[in-house]
Amino acid sequence: MPRHTHTVRRGENRAVAEEEITELEDQMVTYEEKALENNEYTGFKFPQILHFPVPNKVIEMEAIDENAFSSKKSAFFMKRRIGRPEPEDEEEERQYESSDDSESGTEEEKRDQQDWHFWECFYFAFRQLLFSRTWILLLQFAAANYFGDRLRTDGFNLADRIIEPGKSVLGDLVVRRALLGLRRWDAQQFLFVADNHYIFEHSLAFFPGYPEVINIFRIGIHEYMKGSLGWSFPPWVITGILSVAVNLFFFHAAGLALFMAVTMMTRNVKQALLAVSIFAYNPASIFFTSAYSESLFFALTITGFNFMLYAVRATSYSQRVIGTLSGTVIFGLSAVVRSNGLLNVIFVVWYWAAILLWEPEKAVPDCHLMIELLAGSKNDRYRREGQARLRAFERKRKQSRKVFRWTDPRFSRCSLVFITLVFIVIVSISSFGPYVFMSNSAAEEFCEATPRQKELVASVKKQIRMSPKIITIADAWEKAAWCRKPKLFGIVRQYYGEIQAKYWNVGLFGYWRIKKIPCFLMMLPAAILTVLAIKSAWVHVFETKRWNNIWVLLIRSDHVLHLAPQAIIMLCTAVFVINAEVFTRLMFSSSPLLYIFISQYIDKLTQGNTMGNRLWHYTSSPGILPFFVFRRVWEEGWKGKALYIYILGYFVLGTMAHAAWLPFT
């Protein structure tokens, strides 16, 4: 056969092989890659953000990166450097990470590059959480016992007034002395409800999730002591101790769960550790230990995030559904603890949309023609270039990707709509069921009290004098108009808004008074941080990543823009509707947004040869002091100084003010 015929055939085979590999490469192009290839500035554009993604694929990541806690992944996990100086800036740091070869070097160098275990990060986080509670207990004890009741207002304090001093040595020493500063302000309401349930109308504004947890343990301890010892402590003693013990447990659980959630959202262990340190010493820290519902609420919320984030990254359909359903139920339970738990439905809808609309992509077939062509090629240069292209193809082929079901011809839109409708019913019941049950149960207990429950009011009246204006279960049906109103949609009792307006003047512009200006000033730092955090999340998504597509944002869990709507609603509500001074504790106990924003700010300032840029800096710290106090951040100027003064000032002075009955609520 003529030689030119062989040349023509080889050329045809080469063209066919290259056409095949090019077609397969095109199938693997993702939305993120296409967005970064676009050199012109895009930013947020409407209505383009609602368009279906083209290409309709995104890169799939594990819940936590492979080797996330390894020096092979990041120099953050290096113990120390042998024979070379620390990098001076972020660029040099990246060059080190890309050039580092863990298989080379002396035995000493290899030993210093050892991987850190997951539990070591948890241990550091736990120490920060534990020592911060130690400081809180000491500060509240000093302030409460120094000031006593000298600064007490006329606020509700019935939980203390019905206590009979001298009945219990443990109660007098621990509850009425050591933990005295943890029973101020709204803590009185929660403690009273835990012991007596809802006998006053205003108590219904304090949801039963936290008091019921205390009550369940109190009854268990009481029955155990009665059965084993024949006696038990007075109920108020057990309740007072349990109120703190329960919060300490959930505070530590929330801090460790926060570490996991931030690691998944930022893909950065350093930022996660910083976030836990900030949480441990956050400006609203006193409310996570005193008898408030913040610790339980945040523990439920952040645990819900963990389940959702894991489910979004799961490859198995059953894992995705079970994980998301679990997160939905946990978010639903948060609405039994605090009213703003209803806003968590935003996250439920967000993550369910991601689960239903995105599906793991089926494996892309191998490039057989190119493999066969290179195996028989005698052209060394072409073979080397082809093998390099094949290696790049194989690396990309092994990547996990997810495909947008609505625009993929392999999926039926009708079945997707049907499945969505089924899950809407299931999710609605899971999300709102706990709140509906709680609301109806509390209302029925108050409005339709039994004679035995009404006797409790009489016993309380014998101990203290009560204003005739206070509505109790004894006369609730006659005096409380909402008791006689029909249920909303025939499903749920509505009383929360009416009670808030009646007793706390909650309503549109209801708090806009000259005398309330200090309360707005108190919330101002948290409001500024919230605005900056929302702006940062916006810039990261639309300008840095250029993900101008709502459908892509659903499945990409490594951003925090989906936390912004909830923050905006709470900020507007705090400014225009509710008591402004509660905004600080609302924001710091409702989502990881502020913790992530502050940790990213500190992370940027502590790159290179700076304290805080190696894990051993964290694990070797004394622990009794907050780790996020870096000199580098303090030297940043007024921003760094203002941040530390705000966090530590509110932590110390806010704790002492609250314990002394000053209006830090």
XYZ file of C-alpha atoms in Angstrom:
665
model
C 0.000 0.000 0.000
C 1.383 3.444 -0.881
C 2.994 5.311 1.953
C 0.797 8.370 1.539
C -2.265 6.158 2.164
C -0.930 5.220 5.619
C -0.260 8.903 6.286
C -3.835 9.817 5.327
C -5.285 7.105 7.581
C -3.115 8.154 10.516
C -4.263 11.715 9.960
C -7.901 10.632 9.880
C -7.488 8.524 13.024
C -5.782 11.415 14.775
C -8.599 13.763 13.800
C -11.243 11.307 15.031
C -9.386 10.754 18.342
C -8.905 14.459 18.933
C -12.536 15.089 18.081
C -13.562 12.467 20.633
C -11.414 13.850 23.462
C -12.465 17.429 22.646
C -16.128 16.420 22.813
C -15.590 14.664 26.144
C -13.684 17.657 27.515
C -16.553 19.932 26.502
C -18.944 17.683 28.420
C -16.947 18.300 31.605
C -16.820 22.102 31.397
C -18.473 23.555 34.513
C -20.254 26.812 35.188
C -17.466 27.980 37.517
C -14.791 27.505 34.848
C -16.839 29.332 32.252
C -17.499 32.212 34.643
C -13.792 32.688 35.408
C -12.890 32.547 31.695
C -15.079 35.586 31.118
C -12.621 38.462 31.476
C -15.170 41.264 31.406
C -16.639 42.380 34.728
C -20.085 40.947 35.326
C -21.209 41.397 38.932
C -24.853 41.124 39.895
C -27.258 41.393 37.011
C -31.003 41.007 37.050
C -32.770 39.065 35.563
C -29.701 37.101 34.378
C -29.332 35.697 37.886
C -32.569 33.740 37.336
C -31.453 32.181 34.052
C -30.703 28.489 34.042
C -26.944 27.811 34.271
C -24.939 27.300 31.089
C -23.045 24.993 31.251
C -25.476 23.142 33.522
C -22.739 21.498 35.630
C -20.845 22.517 38.748
C -17.808 21.072 40.513
C -18.794 18.783 43.339
C -16.811 18.980 46.569
C -16.728 16.712 49.573
C -18.309 17.985 52.779
C -14.743 18.442 54.042
C -11.799 18.498 51.652
C -9.598 15.449 51.362
C -6.529 15.848 53.592
C -8.164 18.919 55.101
C -6.038 18.524 58.240
C -2.775 17.689 56.518
C 0.420 19.633 55.864
C 0.181 18.265 52.329
C -2.899 20.424 51.911
C -1.787 23.589 53.667
C 1.294 24.958 55.406
C -1.067 25.964 58.242
C -0.563 22.446 59.615
C 3.260 22.604 59.605
C 4.684 22.410 63.112
C 7.711 24.559 62.331
C 10.080 25.153 59.438
C 13.485 23.490 59.266
C 16.282 25.354 57.486
C 14.094 28.042 55.934
C 12.478 31.245 57.180
C 8.765 31.762 57.537
C 7.160 33.333 54.449
C 6.614 37.043 54.769
C 3.413 37.392 52.757
C 0.495 35.446 51.302
C 2.090 35.092 47.844
C 5.201 33.475 49.297
C 2.963 31.255 51.415
C 1.164 29.966 48.312
C 4.479 29.335 46.555
C 5.618 27.290 49.535
C 2.426 25.235 49.591
C 2.627 24.511 45.847
C 6.315 23.615 45.906
C 6.351 21.572 49.108
C 7.019 17.865 48.622
C 6.206 15.817 51.673
C 8.090 12.826 50.304
C 11.445 14.624 50.233
C 13.677 16.132 52.885
C 15.352 14.883 56.030
C 13.640 12.736 58.619
C 13.340 15.795 60.861
C 11.614 17.766 58.092
C 9.214 14.897 57.424
C 8.425 14.686 61.145
C 7.592 18.383 61.203
C 5.236 17.898 58.262
C 3.104 15.341 60.096
C -0.656 15.555 59.780
C -2.693 16.979 62.597
C -5.525 14.910 63.908
C -9.079 16.152 63.879
C -9.353 15.806 67.654
C -6.474 18.285 68.164
C -8.524 21.023 66.515
C -11.518 19.999 68.615
C -9.403 20.099 71.760
C -8.264 23.659 71.050
C -11.868 24.700 70.363
C -13.056 23.031 73.560
C -10.391 24.815 75.638
C -11.423 28.194 74.245
C -15.059 27.459 75.025
C -14.329 26.123 78.507
C -12.099 28.987 79.642
C -14.484 31.605 78.281
C -17.223 30.130 80.522
C -14.826 30.270 83.450
C -14.401 33.997 82.884
C -18.169 34.472 82.568
C -18.818 32.694 85.863
C -16.167 34.763 87.643
C -17.316 38.092 86.175
C -20.994 37.552 86.921
C -20.207 36.406 90.461
C -18.139 39.503 91.188
C -20.662 41.944 89.725
C -23.785 40.318 91.161
C -22.433 40.052 94.697
C -20.858 43.508 94.685
C -23.923 45.375 93.435
C -26.576 43.031 94.821
C -30.063 44.407 94.130
C -29.072 48.067 94.372
C -29.568 48.601 90.640
C -32.553 46.304 90.228
C -35.461 47.680 88.202
C -39.172 46.927 88.517
C -38.862 44.143 85.948
C -40.287 40.679 86.502
C -38.412 38.848 89.276
C -40.994 36.432 90.589
C -38.651 33.441 90.293
C -36.536 34.989 93.065
C -39.377 36.427 95.135
C -41.093 33.089 95.740
C -37.862 31.525 97.034
C -37.746 31.014 100.793
C -34.175 31.666 102.038
C -32.739 29.210 104.530
C -34.628 26.182 103.208
C -31.618 24.753 101.392
C -27.916 25.255 102.093
C -27.036 24.216 98.529
C -29.600 26.642 97.164
C -28.362 29.523 99.299
C -24.697 28.955 98.456
C -24.899 27.987 94.780
C -28.130 29.340 93.322
C -28.604 32.496 95.402
C -24.910 33.343 95.695
C -22.532 31.687 93.184
C -24.953 31.811 90.201
C -26.825 34.945 91.229
C -25.774 37.001 88.186
C -27.191 34.369 85.835
C -30.762 34.935 87.083
C -31.284 38.480 85.813
C -33.840 40.004 83.454
C -35.508 37.477 81.137
C -33.845 34.631 83.012
C -36.485 35.219 85.681
C -39.184 34.479 83.129
C -37.588 31.262 81.921
C -36.908 30.023 85.459
C -40.461 30.738 86.547
C -41.909 28.933 83.521
C -39.617 25.955 84.152
C -41.009 25.570 87.688
C -44.614 26.702 87.241
C -45.447 26.539 83.520
C -47.597 29.275 81.971
C -49.748 30.846 84.657
C -49.200 34.478 83.540
C -50.086 35.847 80.117
C -46.766 37.645 79.561
C -44.885 34.380 80.162
C -46.225 33.058 76.836
C -43.753 35.352 75.051
C -40.991 33.027 76.276
C -41.173 29.831 74.256
C -41.177 26.534 76.170
C -38.264 24.739 74.452
C -35.590 25.757 76.955
C -37.772 25.645 80.133
C -39.099 22.211 79.153
C -35.599 20.787 78.764
C -34.825 22.007 82.293
C -38.157 20.700 83.570
C -37.619 17.211 82.141
C -34.231 16.874 83.830
C -35.558 18.402 87.058
C -38.378 15.893 87.293
C -35.970 13.040 86.543
C -33.499 14.128 89.243
C -36.308 14.757 91.745
C -37.873 11.322 91.205
C -34.488 9.599 91.367
C -33.571 11.286 94.653
C -36.995 10.598 96.134
C -36.802 6.951 95.147
C -33.175 6.391 96.189
C -32.689 8.738 99.135
C -36.238 9.440 100.273
C -35.734 13.212 99.964
C -34.898 15.817 97.341
C -33.847 19.436 97.030
C -36.533 22.110 96.571
C -37.525 22.461 92.886
C -36.043 25.956 92.565
C -32.600 24.650 93.611
C -32.526 21.923 90.964
C -33.937 24.315 88.354
C -31.379 27.012 89.157
C -28.435 24.633 88.793
C -29.834 22.856 85.731
C -30.509 26.149 83.943
C -26.765 26.824 83.914
C -25.648 23.213 83.393
C -27.918 22.810 80.358
C -26.615 26.022 78.830
C -22.996 25.069 79.463
C -23.548 21.764 77.679
C -25.295 23.294 74.667
C -22.780 26.141 74.491
C -19.898 23.707 74.097
C -21.901 21.562 71.669
C -22.723 24.657 69.611
C -19.077 25.764 69.530
C -17.857 22.393 68.256
C -20.686 22.252 65.709
C -19.736 25.773 64.605
C -16.202 24.555 63.890
C -17.598 21.875 61.569
C -20.038 24.201 59.818
C -17.484 26.955 59.191
C -14.968 24.395 57.914
C -17.527 23.233 55.357
C -18.601 26.746 54.364
C -15.150 28.317 54.052
C -13.037 25.205 53.294
C -10.562 26.731 55.738
C -9.692 25.145 59.091
C -7.891 28.263 60.302
C -10.986 30.400 59.804
C -13.072 27.761 61.568
C -10.788 27.841 64.622
C -10.897 31.635 64.661
C -14.697 31.534 64.396
C -14.891 29.287 67.466
C -12.600 31.641 69.406
C -14.809 34.590 68.487
C -17.925 32.625 69.441
C -16.376 31.739 72.812
C -15.866 35.437 73.630
C -18.686 36.944 71.571
C -20.262 40.253 72.707
C -23.469 38.495 73.792
C -21.598 35.807 75.696
C -23.394 36.251 79.019
C -26.690 35.173 77.434
C -25.192 31.814 76.434
C -24.610 30.932 80.106
C -27.348 32.674 82.070
C -30.853 31.216 82.060
C -31.644 32.359 78.526
C -32.450 30.199 75.498
C -29.517 31.397 73.326
C -27.274 28.340 73.788
C -29.981 25.798 73.011
C -31.218 27.816 70.044
C -27.783 28.263 68.505
C -26.908 24.607 69.098
C -30.036 23.523 67.210
C -29.489 26.053 64.420
C -25.827 25.252 63.817
C -26.519 21.493 64.028
C -29.192 21.959 61.383
C -26.601 23.653 59.174
C -24.228 20.719 59.623
C -26.835 18.195 58.494
C -27.813 20.350 55.515
C -24.234 20.993 54.404
C -23.413 17.304 54.618
C -26.554 16.378 52.657
C -25.796 18.850 49.859
C -22.393 17.226 49.353
C -23.555 13.608 49.649
C -23.513 11.469 46.498
C -26.104 8.905 47.584
C -29.738 9.964 47.064
C -30.802 8.375 50.369
C -28.042 10.211 52.255
C -29.107 13.507 50.701
C -32.771 13.041 51.595
C -32.183 11.671 55.114
C -29.607 14.379 55.888
C -31.859 17.175 54.642
C -34.908 15.801 56.472
C -32.876 15.598 59.685
C -31.735 19.199 59.235
C -35.328 20.255 58.560
C -36.598 18.670 61.778
C -33.785 20.281 63.801
C -34.498 23.696 62.272
C -38.170 23.111 63.071
C -37.341 22.387 66.710
C -35.482 25.709 66.917
C -38.848 27.466 66.422
C -40.001 25.919 69.726
C -37.091 27.635 71.480
C -37.269 31.141 69.983
C -39.696 32.949 67.692
C -37.014 33.897 65.162
C -36.482 30.167 64.648
C -39.280 30.509 62.097
C -36.798 32.404 59.903
C -34.785 29.205 59.604
C -37.339 28.120 57.028
C -35.247 30.246 54.627
C -32.382 27.779 54.992
C -34.734 24.805 54.757
C -36.100 26.007 51.417
C -32.600 26.863 50.166
C -31.054 23.472 50.864
C -34.074 21.478 49.715
C -33.993 23.321 46.396
C -30.327 22.327 46.042
C -31.090 18.684 46.821
C -33.992 18.424 44.382
C -32.583 20.427 41.451
C -29.041 19.047 41.327
C -27.978 15.456 40.754
C -24.515 13.820 40.711
C -23.299 13.500 37.137
C -22.760 10.051 35.676
C -19.175 9.140 34.929
C -17.762 10.472 31.635
C -16.490 7.600 29.417
C -12.790 7.117 28.841
C -11.060 8.367 25.693
C -10.300 4.983 24.090
C -9.415 6.235 20.609
C -6.754 8.595 21.902
C -5.277 5.863 24.120
C -5.068 3.440 21.191
C -3.655 6.106 18.887
C -0.875 7.059 21.317
C -0.032 3.417 21.960
C 0.749 2.911 18.276
C 2.268 6.321 17.549
C 5.953 6.572 16.721
C 6.004 10.367 16.896
C 7.647 11.061 20.254
C 6.636 14.700 20.367
C 2.986 13.961 19.546
C 2.956 11.089 22.056
C 4.309 13.300 24.847
C 1.781 16.046 24.116
C -1.037 13.516 23.853
C -0.103 11.824 27.114
C -0.006 15.172 28.892
C -3.463 15.934 27.538
C -4.701 12.501 28.594
C -3.394 12.983 32.145
C -5.197 16.325 32.371
C -8.316 14.661 30.968
C -8.132 11.836 33.537
C -7.713 14.278 36.423
C -10.761 16.181 35.310
C -12.738 13.003 34.599
C -12.202 11.869 38.183
C -13.647 15.119 39.508
C -17.151 14.850 40.929
C -19.695 17.105 39.293
C -23.380 17.774 39.694
C -25.786 18.486 36.869
C -28.852 20.751 36.870
C -31.781 18.366 36.508
C -34.259 20.803 34.972
C -32.181 21.366 31.825
C -30.618 17.921 31.541
C -32.462 15.748 28.966
C -31.787 12.604 30.983
C -34.199 13.728 33.728
C -37.970 14.053 33.478
C -39.386 17.434 34.441
C -42.758 15.898 35.300
C -41.218 13.515 37.828
C -39.198 16.400 39.297
C -42.356 18.493 39.768
C -44.177 15.544 41.376
C -41.296 14.781 43.760
C -41.069 18.479 44.668
C -44.789 18.642 45.541
C -44.485 15.557 47.746
C -41.502 16.973 49.588
C -43.211 20.364 50.030
C -45.862 18.625 52.130
C -43.301 16.632 54.124
C -41.038 19.643 54.682
C -43.936 21.899 55.706
C -45.001 19.423 58.380
C -41.409 18.939 59.572
C -40.655 22.683 59.649
C -43.846 24.096 61.130
C -45.209 21.062 62.975
C -43.178 21.626 66.170
C -44.155 25.319 66.287
C -47.860 24.591 65.701
C -47.883 21.910 68.393
C -46.059 24.182 70.846
C -48.250 27.197 70.159
C -51.520 25.285 70.502
C -50.385 23.393 73.615
C -49.225 26.543 75.438
C -52.403 28.430 74.510
C -54.672 25.590 75.629
C -52.765 25.224 78.891
C -53.243 28.932 79.588
C -56.773 29.529 78.287
C -58.337 26.238 79.361
C -56.571 25.610 82.656
C -57.772 22.884 85.003
C -58.917 23.671 88.569
C -55.656 22.184 89.868
C -53.618 24.553 87.708
C -55.689 27.504 88.906
C -54.875 26.593 92.485
C -51.232 27.350 91.675
C -52.151 31.002 91.073
C -53.794 31.168 94.495
C -50.673 29.747 96.159
C -48.482 32.319 94.401
C -50.793 35.154 95.467
C -50.405 34.065 99.075
C -46.634 34.610 98.853
C -46.525 37.912 96.936
C -48.750 40.802 96.039
C -49.812 40.855 92.397
C -51.217 43.691 90.329
C -54.881 43.156 89.382
C -53.923 44.052 85.790
C -51.937 40.839 85.402
C -53.899 38.201 83.498
C -53.477 34.696 84.858
C -54.844 31.265 83.988
C -57.561 31.871 86.574
C -59.276 34.528 84.450
C -57.641 34.036 81.042
C -60.771 33.117 79.096
C -62.623 36.223 80.283
C -59.786 38.801 80.027
C -57.536 37.576 77.190
C -59.362 38.327 73.946
C -57.044 36.170 71.855
C -58.181 33.074 73.795
C -61.609 33.407 72.164
C -60.316 34.053 68.646
C -60.347 31.230 66.092
C -57.098 29.598 65.074
C -55.220 30.980 62.086
C -56.311 28.894 59.069
C -57.955 26.646 61.627
C -54.487 25.310 62.532
C -52.481 27.474 64.924
C -53.193 29.830 67.818
C -51.935 33.389 67.377
C -50.968 35.234 70.537
C -47.257 36.043 70.394
C -47.509 39.362 68.535
C -50.392 40.591 70.662
C -48.567 39.816 73.916
C -45.335 41.429 72.683
C -47.203 44.613 71.751
C -49.128 44.676 75.030
C -46.254 44.167 77.473
C -43.157 45.339 75.570
C -44.527 47.946 73.164
C -43.374 45.915 70.163
C -44.682 47.323 66.904
C -43.697 49.438 63.919
C -41.723 52.439 65.263
C -42.874 51.432 68.749
C -39.330 51.767 70.079
C -38.525 55.075 68.398
C -38.379 57.228 71.516
C -35.768 59.736 72.661
C -35.150 57.776 75.851
C -34.415 54.646 73.778
C -31.457 56.183 71.906
C -28.938 54.402 74.226
C -30.529 51.087 73.245
C -29.984 51.826 69.550
C -26.390 52.840 70.293
C -25.927 49.532 72.102
C -26.937 47.602 68.968
C -24.960 49.834 66.579
C -21.675 47.829 66.490
C -23.531 44.576 65.766
C -25.584 46.349 63.098
C -22.435 47.702 61.409
C -20.809 44.260 61.448
C -23.971 42.758 59.973
C -24.016 45.237 57.093
C -20.306 44.667 56.403
C -20.773 40.881 56.522
C -23.631 41.036 54.013
C -21.571 43.268 51.717
C -18.578 40.918 51.978
C -20.718 37.886 51.086
C -22.162 39.791 48.105
C -18.731 40.803 46.788
C -17.324 37.303 47.240
C -20.083 35.698 45.175
C -20.771 38.227 42.427
C -17.400 39.912 41.958
C -14.736 37.437 43.087
C -16.367 34.163 42.049
C -18.653 35.715 39.388
C -21.458 33.281 40.165
C -24.292 35.396 38.793
C -26.780 32.527 38.945
C -29.180 31.672 41.748
C -29.297 27.996 40.764
C -25.533 27.626 41.035
C -25.530 29.371 44.419
C -27.968 26.758 45.701
C -25.555 23.876 45.267
C -22.308 25.715 46.036
C -22.072 25.426 49.813
C -18.742 27.299 50.040
C -20.278 30.758 50.389
C -22.460 32.555 52.946
C -24.718 34.678 50.762
C -27.710 32.518 51.679
C -27.268 33.710 55.282
C -27.827 37.317 54.234
C -31.666 37.326 53.846
C -32.167 36.218 57.438
C -29.668 38.827 58.661
C -31.395 41.583 56.658
C -34.806 40.648 58.084
C -33.508 40.632 61.660
C -31.658 43.918 61.189
C -34.734 45.667 59.786
C -36.914 44.169 62.516
C -34.525 45.378 65.212
C -34.415 48.908 63.805
C -38.134 49.358 63.149
C -40.114 46.886 65.279
C -38.614 45.081 68.283
C -36.544 46.193 71.269
C -33.293 47.349 69.704
C -30.985 46.231 72.520
C -31.737 42.539 71.914
C -30.296 42.641 68.380
C -26.753 41.826 69.547
C -27.738 38.525 71.115
C -30.144 37.750 68.282
C -27.456 38.061 65.608
C -24.730 36.244 67.505
C -27.035 33.310 68.255
C -28.887 32.928 64.962
C -26.318 32.071 62.273
C -22.562 31.752 61.649
C -22.526 34.859 59.418
C -20.781 37.274 61.805
C -18.348 34.655 63.071
C -17.265 33.839 59.511
C -16.929 37.492 58.544
C -14.766 38.397 61.557
C -12.635 35.253 61.215
C -11.981 36.006 57.528
C -10.959 39.560 58.422
C -8.461 38.284 61.009
C -7.267 35.555 58.645
C -6.341 38.096 55.964
C -4.303 40.102 58.451
C -2.400 37.105 59.808
C -0.795 35.638 56.695
C 2.867 34.735 56.363
C 5.227 35.092 59.326
C 2.509 36.138 61.785
C 1.190 34.717 65.021
C -1.917 32.712 64.242
C -0.858 31.339 60.858
C 0.178 27.907 62.149
C -1.923 25.394 64.015
C 0.785 24.889 66.628
C 0.291 28.543 67.584
C -3.247 27.586 68.576
C -2.560 24.297 70.313
C 0.375 25.689 72.318
C -1.548 28.770 73.513
C -2.334 28.916 77.251
C -6.067 28.684 76.579
C -7.155 30.832 79.493
C -7.050 33.933 77.253
C -8.904 34.419 73.951
C -6.625 33.348 71.122
C -7.848 35.870 68.526
C -5.963 38.763 70.209
C -3.157 39.110 67.657
C -0.830 42.074 67.747
C -1.066 42.252 63.969
C -4.796 42.941 64.082
C -4.404 45.506 66.852
C -1.802 47.294 64.746
C -4.143 47.433 61.758
C -5.384 50.830 62.875
C -8.685 51.965 64.240
C -10.571 49.062 62.644
C -8.584 46.382 64.445
C -8.655 48.281 67.727
C -12.396 48.942 67.426
C -13.064 45.250 66.759
C -11.186 44.066 69.844
C -12.563 46.802 72.081
C -16.081 45.908 70.968
C -15.752 42.144 71.447
C -13.823 42.156 74.716
C -15.558 45.281 76.041
C -19.001 43.744 75.638
C -17.714 40.412 76.940
C -16.389 41.916 80.181
C -18.485 45.020 80.791
C -21.643 43.591 79.247
C -21.432 40.516 81.456
C -20.944 42.602 84.588
C -23.663 45.079 83.610
C -26.169 42.279 83.044
C -25.307 40.634 86.367
C -25.741 43.977 88.151
C -29.288 44.505 86.750
C -28.134 47.195 84.319
C -30.078 47.202 81.006
C -27.805 44.882 79.019
C -30.541 42.524 77.893
